[in-house]
Short mmCIF file of C-alpha atoms and ligand atoms in Angstrom, two decimals:
data_model
loop_
_atom_site.label_atom_id
_atom_site.label_comp_id
_atom_site.label_asym_id
_atom_site.label_seq_id
_atom_site.Cartn_x
_atom_site.Cartn_y
_atom_site.Cartn_z
CA MET A 1 68.43 -34.19 22.37
CA PRO A 2 72.12 -34.84 23.05
CA THR A 3 72.76 -37.57 25.61
CA PHE A 4 74.58 -35.38 28.09
CA GLU A 5 73.48 -31.79 27.94
CA ARG A 6 73.88 -28.82 30.18
CA LEU A 7 70.55 -27.39 31.31
CA GLU A 8 70.66 -24.27 33.46
CA GLY A 9 74.32 -24.95 34.12
CA ALA A 10 73.89 -28.58 35.23
CA VAL A 11 74.88 -31.61 33.17
CA HIS A 12 71.93 -33.95 32.65
CA CYS A 13 71.79 -37.49 31.32
CA ASP A 14 68.62 -37.89 29.28
CA GLY A 15 66.85 -35.37 31.49
CA LEU A 16 68.23 -36.47 34.87
CA PRO A 17 70.73 -34.17 36.61
CA LEU A 18 74.05 -35.95 37.22
CA ALA A 19 74.34 -34.13 40.56
CA GLU A 20 71.12 -35.73 41.73
CA LEU A 21 72.35 -39.17 40.65
CA ALA A 22 75.65 -38.60 42.46
CA GLU A 23 73.75 -37.62 45.59
CA ARG A 24 71.54 -40.70 45.35
CA PHE A 25 74.11 -43.30 44.42
CA GLY A 26 77.40 -41.81 45.64
CA THR A 27 80.67 -41.28 43.78
CA PRO A 28 82.61 -42.40 41.88
CA LEU A 29 79.68 -43.34 39.71
CA TYR A 30 79.25 -44.55 36.15
CA VAL A 31 76.11 -43.22 34.48
CA TYR A 32 74.98 -44.63 31.13
CA SER A 33 72.35 -43.43 28.72
CA ALA A 34 70.22 -46.19 27.21
CA GLU A 35 69.01 -43.74 24.58
CA SER A 36 72.54 -43.16 23.34
CA ILE A 37 73.22 -46.90 23.01
CA ILE A 38 69.94 -47.45 21.19
CA THR A 39 70.67 -44.61 18.75
CA ARG A 40 74.19 -45.80 18.01
CA TYR A 41 73.06 -49.40 17.56
CA ARG A 42 70.44 -48.33 15.04
CA GLU A 43 72.96 -46.16 13.21
CA VAL A 44 75.21 -49.14 12.58
CA ASP A 45 72.42 -51.60 11.91
CA ASP A 46 70.71 -49.23 9.47
CA ALA A 47 73.99 -48.51 7.69
CA PHE A 48 74.32 -52.21 6.80
CA ARG A 49 70.64 -52.73 6.03
CA GLY A 50 70.11 -54.45 2.71
CA TYR A 51 73.03 -56.81 3.20
CA PRO A 52 72.79 -59.94 5.38
CA HIS A 53 74.61 -58.94 8.54
CA ARG A 54 74.58 -59.26 12.32
CA LEU A 55 76.11 -57.02 14.95
CA HIS A 56 77.93 -59.16 17.50
CA TYR A 57 78.39 -56.61 20.28
CA ALA A 58 81.95 -56.80 21.65
CA LEU A 59 81.27 -57.47 25.30
CA LYS A 60 84.78 -56.49 26.24
CA ALA A 61 83.82 -52.83 25.79
CA ASN A 62 81.23 -53.02 28.56
CA SER A 63 79.81 -56.30 29.77
CA THR A 64 77.73 -55.18 32.72
CA LEU A 65 74.62 -57.38 32.44
CA GLY A 66 72.26 -54.41 32.19
CA ILE A 67 74.17 -53.10 29.17
CA ALA A 68 74.49 -56.53 27.55
CA ARG A 69 70.75 -57.13 27.98
CA LEU A 70 69.92 -53.75 26.52
CA VAL A 71 72.08 -54.35 23.45
CA ARG A 72 70.57 -57.81 23.06
CA SER A 73 67.06 -56.38 23.22
CA LEU A 74 67.95 -54.29 20.16
CA GLY A 75 68.70 -57.41 18.14
CA ALA A 76 72.42 -57.77 18.70
CA ALA A 77 74.35 -60.99 19.02
CA ALA A 78 77.58 -61.18 21.05
CA ASP A 79 81.33 -61.34 20.68
CA ALA A 80 82.91 -62.89 23.76
CA ASN A 81 86.59 -62.73 24.50
CA SER A 82 86.88 -65.24 27.33
CA GLY A 83 85.01 -68.02 29.08
CA GLY A 84 83.78 -65.38 31.51
CA GLU A 85 82.33 -63.27 28.73
CA ILE A 86 80.65 -66.35 27.24
CA ASP A 87 78.96 -66.93 30.58
CA VAL A 88 77.94 -63.30 30.87
CA ALA A 89 76.53 -63.48 27.34
CA LEU A 90 74.47 -66.54 28.26
CA ARG A 91 73.22 -64.89 31.43
CA ALA A 92 72.27 -61.83 29.42
CA GLY A 93 70.09 -64.09 27.26
CA PHE A 94 72.23 -64.58 24.16
CA THR A 95 71.92 -68.13 22.83
CA PRO A 96 75.04 -70.13 21.85
CA PRO A 97 74.41 -69.70 18.09
CA GLU A 98 74.44 -65.95 18.75
CA ILE A 99 77.92 -65.95 20.26
CA VAL A 100 81.30 -65.80 18.57
CA PHE A 101 84.30 -66.52 20.73
CA THR A 102 87.46 -64.56 19.97
CA GLY A 103 90.65 -64.27 21.95
CA VAL A 104 94.31 -65.09 22.03
CA GLY A 105 95.25 -67.92 24.35
CA LYS A 106 92.01 -69.79 24.84
CA THR A 107 92.47 -72.39 27.55
CA ALA A 108 91.52 -76.05 27.18
CA THR A 109 88.63 -75.48 29.60
CA GLU A 110 87.35 -72.57 27.53
CA LEU A 111 87.60 -74.57 24.31
CA HIS A 112 85.77 -77.57 25.80
CA ARG A 113 82.97 -75.30 26.93
CA ALA A 114 82.76 -73.43 23.63
CA ILE A 115 82.62 -76.69 21.68
CA ASP A 116 80.00 -78.22 23.97
CA LEU A 117 77.85 -75.10 23.71
CA GLY A 118 77.95 -75.07 19.90
CA LEU A 119 78.73 -71.37 19.41
CA ARG A 120 78.22 -69.62 16.09
CA SER A 121 81.97 -69.74 15.71
CA ILE A 122 85.19 -70.06 17.60
CA ASN A 123 87.46 -67.46 16.05
CA ALA A 124 90.68 -69.42 16.08
CA GLU A 125 93.99 -67.66 16.46
CA SER A 126 96.57 -70.20 15.35
CA GLU A 127 97.07 -73.53 13.65
CA GLY A 128 97.85 -75.10 17.02
CA GLU A 129 94.57 -73.85 18.42
CA ILE A 130 92.65 -75.20 15.44
CA GLU A 131 94.28 -78.58 15.94
CA ARG A 132 93.31 -78.56 19.61
CA ILE A 133 89.72 -77.65 18.70
CA ASP A 134 89.62 -80.49 16.19
CA ALA A 135 90.98 -82.98 18.71
CA ILE A 136 88.47 -81.99 21.40
CA ALA A 137 85.51 -81.95 19.04
CA ALA A 138 86.44 -85.22 17.35
CA ALA A 139 86.83 -86.93 20.74
CA ARG A 140 83.34 -85.76 21.62
CA GLY A 141 81.94 -86.93 18.30
CA THR A 142 80.98 -83.45 17.31
CA THR A 143 82.04 -80.79 14.80
CA ALA A 144 83.17 -77.35 15.96
CA ARG A 145 82.35 -74.29 13.90
CA VAL A 146 85.58 -72.40 13.43
CA ALA A 147 86.42 -69.06 11.83
CA VAL A 148 90.06 -68.36 11.15
CA ARG A 149 91.25 -65.08 12.59
CA VAL A 150 93.56 -63.66 9.99
CA ASN A 151 96.30 -61.14 10.68
CA PRO A 152 96.32 -59.07 7.48
CA ASP A 153 99.43 -57.05 8.40
CA ILE A 154 97.59 -53.74 8.20
CA ASP A 155 98.39 -50.69 10.27
CA ALA A 156 95.18 -49.48 11.91
CA ARG A 157 96.85 -46.11 12.58
CA SER A 158 95.46 -46.15 16.07
CA HIS A 159 97.41 -46.17 19.35
CA PRO A 160 100.05 -48.94 19.17
CA HIS A 161 98.60 -50.56 22.29
CA ILE A 162 95.23 -51.08 20.61
CA SER A 163 96.49 -51.99 17.15
CA THR A 164 96.12 -55.69 16.47
CA GLY A 165 96.50 -56.16 12.73
CA LEU A 166 100.24 -55.91 12.16
CA LYS A 167 102.30 -59.04 11.71
CA THR A 168 104.31 -57.98 14.76
CA ASN A 169 101.11 -58.14 16.88
CA LYS A 170 100.21 -61.38 18.63
CA PHE A 171 96.82 -61.74 16.96
CA GLY A 172 95.66 -64.17 14.31
CA VAL A 173 97.20 -66.33 11.60
CA ALA A 174 99.47 -64.49 9.15
CA ILE A 175 97.52 -63.76 5.97
CA SER A 176 100.36 -65.28 3.95
CA ASP A 177 99.92 -68.63 5.75
CA ALA A 178 96.14 -68.69 6.07
CA ARG A 179 95.21 -70.32 2.77
CA GLU A 180 97.66 -73.21 3.10
CA MET A 181 96.62 -73.71 6.69
CA CYS A 182 92.95 -73.94 5.75
CA LEU A 183 93.84 -76.51 3.09
CA ARG A 184 95.71 -78.55 5.69
CA MET A 185 92.67 -78.41 7.98
CA ARG A 186 90.32 -79.65 5.29
CA GLY A 187 88.75 -82.98 6.06
CA ARG A 188 89.40 -82.85 9.80
CA ARG A 189 86.58 -84.68 11.51
CA GLY A 190 86.13 -82.23 14.36
CA LEU A 191 86.18 -79.04 12.31
CA ARG A 192 84.06 -77.04 10.00
CA ILE A 193 85.64 -73.83 8.76
CA VAL A 194 82.66 -71.51 8.60
CA GLY A 195 84.26 -68.10 8.40
CA LEU A 196 87.17 -65.73 8.21
CA HIS A 197 87.73 -63.08 10.82
CA SER A 198 89.90 -60.02 11.26
CA HIS A 199 90.07 -57.21 13.77
CA VAL A 200 92.90 -54.80 13.10
CA GLY A 201 92.53 -52.56 16.12
CA SER A 202 90.33 -50.29 18.16
CA GLN A 203 89.57 -46.55 18.08
CA ILE A 204 90.25 -46.51 14.33
CA THR A 205 89.39 -43.13 12.87
CA GLN A 206 90.37 -43.70 9.24
CA LEU A 207 88.41 -46.00 7.01
CA GLU A 208 91.24 -47.15 4.82
CA PRO A 209 92.67 -49.80 7.20
CA LEU A 210 89.18 -51.20 7.77
CA ARG A 211 88.50 -51.32 4.04
CA ARG A 212 91.83 -53.01 3.32
CA ALA A 213 91.20 -55.59 6.03
CA ALA A 214 87.81 -56.40 4.49
CA GLU A 215 89.48 -56.68 1.09
CA ALA A 216 92.02 -59.14 2.49
CA LEU A 217 89.24 -61.35 3.85
CA VAL A 218 87.26 -61.26 0.61
CA THR A 219 90.35 -62.19 -1.41
CA LEU A 220 91.14 -65.08 0.92
CA ALA A 221 87.52 -66.29 0.84
CA ARG A 222 87.71 -66.34 -2.97
CA GLU A 223 90.96 -68.31 -2.89
CA LEU A 224 89.42 -70.80 -0.49
CA LYS A 225 86.36 -71.17 -2.67
CA ASP A 226 88.55 -71.83 -5.68
CA ALA A 227 90.24 -74.53 -3.63
CA GLY A 228 86.88 -76.08 -2.79
CA ILE A 229 86.44 -74.68 0.73
CA THR A 230 83.14 -72.86 1.06
CA ILE A 231 82.55 -70.73 4.10
CA GLU A 232 79.44 -68.99 5.46
CA HIS A 233 80.57 -65.66 6.80
CA LEU A 234 83.11 -62.90 6.95
CA ASP A 235 83.67 -61.29 10.35
CA ILE A 236 85.25 -57.87 9.96
CA GLY A 237 85.61 -57.25 13.69
CA GLY A 238 85.04 -53.96 15.45
CA GLY A 239 87.31 -50.99 15.76
CA LEU A 240 85.34 -48.00 14.56
CA GLY A 241 86.43 -45.05 16.65
CA ILE A 242 84.57 -42.26 18.40
CA SER A 243 85.36 -38.58 18.84
CA TYR A 244 86.90 -38.07 22.27
CA GLU A 245 88.30 -34.65 21.50
CA GLY A 246 85.70 -33.33 19.09
CA GLN A 247 87.74 -34.41 16.07
CA PRO A 248 85.81 -35.60 12.99
CA VAL A 249 85.46 -39.38 12.80
CA PRO A 250 83.75 -41.60 10.23
CA THR A 251 80.04 -42.23 10.66
CA ALA A 252 78.55 -45.71 10.59
CA ALA A 253 77.15 -44.92 7.14
CA GLU A 254 80.57 -43.93 5.84
CA TYR A 255 82.00 -47.13 7.28
CA ALA A 256 79.32 -49.21 5.57
CA ASN A 257 79.82 -47.36 2.28
CA SER A 258 83.48 -48.12 2.47
CA VAL A 259 83.35 -51.85 3.26
CA LEU A 260 80.04 -53.03 1.81
CA PRO A 261 80.97 -52.78 -1.88
CA ILE A 262 83.93 -55.03 -1.14
CA VAL A 263 82.07 -57.52 1.01
CA ARG A 264 79.11 -57.68 -1.39
CA GLU A 265 81.28 -59.36 -4.00
CA SER A 266 81.71 -62.33 -1.66
CA GLY A 267 77.98 -62.82 -1.12
CA LEU A 268 78.84 -64.11 2.36
CA ASP A 269 77.01 -63.21 5.56
CA LEU A 270 78.67 -60.37 7.39
CA ILE A 271 79.49 -60.21 11.09
CA LEU A 272 80.51 -56.96 12.75
CA GLU A 273 81.86 -56.71 16.29
CA PRO A 274 81.41 -53.11 17.36
CA GLY A 275 82.09 -52.24 20.97
CA ARG A 276 83.29 -48.71 21.61
CA PHE A 277 81.14 -47.20 18.83
CA LEU A 278 77.97 -48.44 20.54
CA VAL A 279 78.67 -47.65 24.18
CA GLY A 280 81.65 -45.28 24.40
CA GLN A 281 79.74 -42.02 24.26
CA ALA A 282 76.89 -43.39 26.35
CA GLY A 283 78.81 -43.32 29.62
CA VAL A 284 80.12 -40.69 31.97
CA LEU A 285 82.17 -41.17 35.12
CA VAL A 286 81.13 -38.79 37.89
CA ALA A 287 83.72 -38.03 40.56
CA ARG A 288 83.89 -35.65 43.49
CA VAL A 289 86.77 -33.32 44.23
CA VAL A 290 88.40 -34.36 47.50
CA ASP A 291 91.44 -32.09 47.61
CA ILE A 292 93.15 -29.26 45.79
CA LYS A 293 96.89 -28.63 45.81
CA PRO A 294 98.84 -25.84 44.22
CA GLN A 295 101.64 -26.77 41.82
CA ALA A 296 104.63 -24.83 40.65
CA GLY A 297 103.77 -22.36 37.92
CA GLY A 298 100.28 -21.63 39.20
CA LYS A 299 98.79 -24.94 38.14
CA LEU A 300 96.55 -26.96 40.42
CA PHE A 301 96.27 -30.61 41.28
CA VAL A 302 92.57 -31.37 41.45
CA ILE A 303 92.29 -34.64 43.33
CA VAL A 304 89.05 -36.49 42.72
CA ASP A 305 87.67 -39.71 44.19
CA ALA A 306 88.07 -41.63 40.90
CA GLY A 307 91.32 -42.62 39.26
CA MET A 308 93.03 -45.43 37.41
CA THR A 309 91.02 -47.96 39.42
CA GLU A 310 87.83 -46.67 37.79
CA LEU A 311 89.10 -45.53 34.38
CA MET A 312 92.38 -46.92 33.09
CA ARG A 313 92.36 -45.55 29.57
CA PRO A 314 94.30 -42.34 30.22
CA MET A 315 97.02 -44.27 32.02
CA LEU A 316 97.10 -47.24 29.61
CA TYR A 317 97.06 -45.36 26.33
CA GLY A 318 97.46 -41.70 27.20
CA ALA A 319 93.81 -41.46 26.18
CA TYR A 320 92.02 -38.12 26.34
CA HIS A 321 88.66 -37.81 28.10
CA ARG A 322 86.85 -34.48 28.28
CA ILE A 323 86.44 -33.38 31.91
CA GLU A 324 83.95 -30.71 33.02
CA HIS A 325 82.22 -29.44 36.09
CA VAL A 326 78.90 -31.19 36.61
CA GLN A 327 77.49 -27.87 37.83
CA SER A 328 78.81 -24.73 36.12
CA VAL A 329 80.52 -22.36 38.51
CA SER A 330 81.59 -18.78 37.95
CA ARG A 331 85.14 -18.72 39.22
CA PRO A 332 88.35 -17.73 37.51
CA ASP A 333 89.88 -20.37 35.23
CA ALA A 334 92.82 -22.43 36.40
CA ILE A 335 95.04 -24.92 34.62
CA CYS A 336 94.48 -28.22 36.37
CA ASP A 337 95.84 -31.73 36.45
CA VAL A 338 92.83 -33.81 37.40
CA VAL A 339 94.28 -36.75 39.30
CA GLY A 340 92.99 -39.71 41.27
CA PRO A 341 93.72 -40.80 44.82
CA ILE A 342 95.74 -43.88 43.85
CA CYS A 343 99.28 -44.26 45.06
CA GLU A 344 100.78 -44.08 41.55
CA THR A 345 102.08 -41.01 39.75
CA THR A 346 100.47 -42.19 36.52
CA ASP A 347 97.06 -41.84 38.17
CA THR A 348 96.03 -38.82 36.12
CA LEU A 349 92.64 -38.51 34.41
CA GLY A 350 93.42 -35.29 32.58
CA LYS A 351 96.48 -33.08 32.34
CA ASP A 352 96.59 -29.32 31.79
CA ARG A 353 92.85 -28.84 31.69
CA ARG A 354 91.43 -25.33 31.82
CA LEU A 355 88.62 -25.43 34.36
CA ALA A 356 86.77 -22.86 36.43
CA GLN A 357 88.83 -23.28 39.59
CA PRO A 358 87.45 -26.44 41.24
CA GLU A 359 86.80 -26.60 44.97
CA VAL A 360 86.56 -29.51 47.36
CA GLY A 361 83.09 -31.03 47.09
CA ASP A 362 82.56 -30.11 43.41
CA LEU A 363 81.43 -32.86 41.08
CA MET A 364 83.38 -33.47 37.88
CA ALA A 365 82.16 -35.40 34.84
CA VAL A 366 84.61 -37.49 32.81
CA PHE A 367 82.92 -37.99 29.44
CA ASP A 368 82.92 -40.80 26.87
CA ALA A 369 83.71 -43.38 29.53
CA GLY A 370 81.14 -45.99 28.49
CA ALA A 371 83.61 -48.28 26.73
CA TYR A 372 86.69 -49.82 28.34
CA GLY A 373 85.85 -47.93 31.53
CA ALA A 374 84.04 -49.91 34.20
CA VAL A 375 85.15 -53.22 32.62
CA MET A 376 88.77 -52.36 33.33
CA ALA A 377 88.15 -51.26 36.91
CA SER A 378 90.31 -52.84 39.58
CA ASN A 379 90.52 -53.13 43.34
CA TYR A 380 94.02 -51.72 43.57
CA ASN A 381 94.56 -49.88 46.85
CA ARG A 382 91.62 -51.99 48.07
CA ARG A 383 89.17 -49.71 46.38
CA PRO A 384 85.68 -51.15 45.94
CA MET A 385 84.44 -50.96 42.36
CA PRO A 386 82.07 -48.10 41.60
CA ALA A 387 78.34 -48.34 41.11
CA GLU A 388 76.90 -48.23 37.59
CA VAL A 389 73.55 -46.69 36.76
CA LEU A 390 71.56 -46.93 33.54
CA VAL A 391 69.21 -44.10 32.68
CA GLN A 392 66.26 -45.14 30.53
CA ASN A 393 62.94 -43.41 29.96
CA GLY A 394 63.67 -40.87 32.68
CA GLU A 395 64.50 -43.50 35.30
CA ALA A 396 67.85 -44.42 36.78
CA THR A 397 68.46 -48.07 37.60
CA VAL A 398 71.48 -49.44 39.43
CA ILE A 399 72.83 -52.11 37.08
CA ARG A 400 75.84 -52.82 39.29
CA ARG A 401 75.81 -51.91 42.93
CA ARG A 402 78.89 -50.42 44.51
CA GLN A 403 81.22 -53.07 45.87
CA THR A 404 81.70 -53.19 49.62
CA ILE A 405 84.78 -54.07 51.59
CA ASP A 406 82.95 -57.26 52.58
CA ASP A 407 82.64 -58.17 48.88
CA LEU A 408 86.31 -57.52 48.51
CA VAL A 409 87.50 -59.79 51.28
CA ALA A 410 84.82 -62.44 50.80
CA LEU A 411 87.17 -64.66 48.80
CA GLU A 412 89.94 -64.51 51.33
CA SER A 413 90.61 -66.66 54.36
C1 LIG B 1 88.32 -59.29 18.32
C2 LIG B 1 87.73 -58.00 18.72
N1 LIG B 1 86.51 -57.68 18.25
C3 LIG B 1 85.90 -56.51 18.57
C4 LIG B 1 86.53 -55.60 19.40
C5 LIG B 1 85.82 -54.33 19.71
O1 LIG B 1 86.53 -53.25 19.27
P1 LIG B 1 85.92 -51.79 19.37
O2 LIG B 1 85.47 -51.60 20.76
O3 LIG B 1 87.03 -50.92 18.99
O4 LIG B 1 84.78 -51.73 18.39
C6 LIG B 1 87.80 -55.89 19.92
C7 LIG B 1 88.51 -54.92 20.78
O5 LIG B 1 89.61 -54.53 20.56
C8 LIG B 1 88.42 -57.12 19.58
O6 LIG B 1 89.61 -57.46 20.06
#
């Protein structure tokens, strides 16, 4: 059964009508399907079966505790991108040896905490950062496990704002410098180089950049071995894209078939950091139409009660999200700009969408909003963050209650 299907004209999430959930929990509302996350997790895990690997779920995609706990229950470990995500990972039940810590610009406080916890690895971004890790760990009489994030100068062919693997991007140590740098770091008291890491971007829909990035890591691992530096793992990051517009995208099996033959040669443990692929399709944002305005040329503005404060992707990257009526209606089609209520012209969820003419009070579903949706929500215009609901085994559970104005001002004096 597809996660979100239309039954007798009404979109359901794993058997529950979205309209009923919107009535119960209000709008705007995020609804997630546990079943979808479970299926996607197994797809990736099965694809890599037979080779020692671990999926470190990229919390940045969706770190609501209920989602993190669900992914953990499936056997995942975690990829945290900040001190906050490390804490969320711990609260979700991940143990320190199950957490890798990635991220440009780790603060001294974050590094102290990561070293004290003894994470599986700190994915270091620069020589300066590695030196700081060494100094902190040595002063504490301990040894930090470090993986070097390498920038392989590979074009992920994704949106420029989510491409991270070109030498002009801020991420990682240039591949051309990495070997020499590792040699310089050899023998440092506070360090143990346990891995190599790369993540060349997100929403990648061609396998070639991912394969080339894996190749770059394997080659570097071999060079290090020849120089007497033996590591434990290769971390090939996340990045596998999903189909927002119905376009064909690689399956997890195709991804595995493309990178595994390369990685196998190294014999090293493999870490993957999927985010979007696991949770992107599992979420829908439900919004209610609050106003309709005619535009020149017969188009309509359909103003809904969700916007860039709930889902930033269209405004950040010009990302496309399918938008449909939650309940089918038989009205003539209209070309609509589905916009939010925020006081910014960019606040547009979908442009030029053909929809059966919406009316005030209708519910609209914005699909594929499970990744980089709720996590990027903001309080701009003093809007409380939306509620999030997880549907599992025919039951809907609030995994994040709607914020109140009291929550919003609680930190202020
Ligand atoms: C280091 C790192 N790992 C994993 C991910 C997850 O990427 P995705 O959600 O595209 O799988 C990201 C996100 O860009 C990232 O920066």
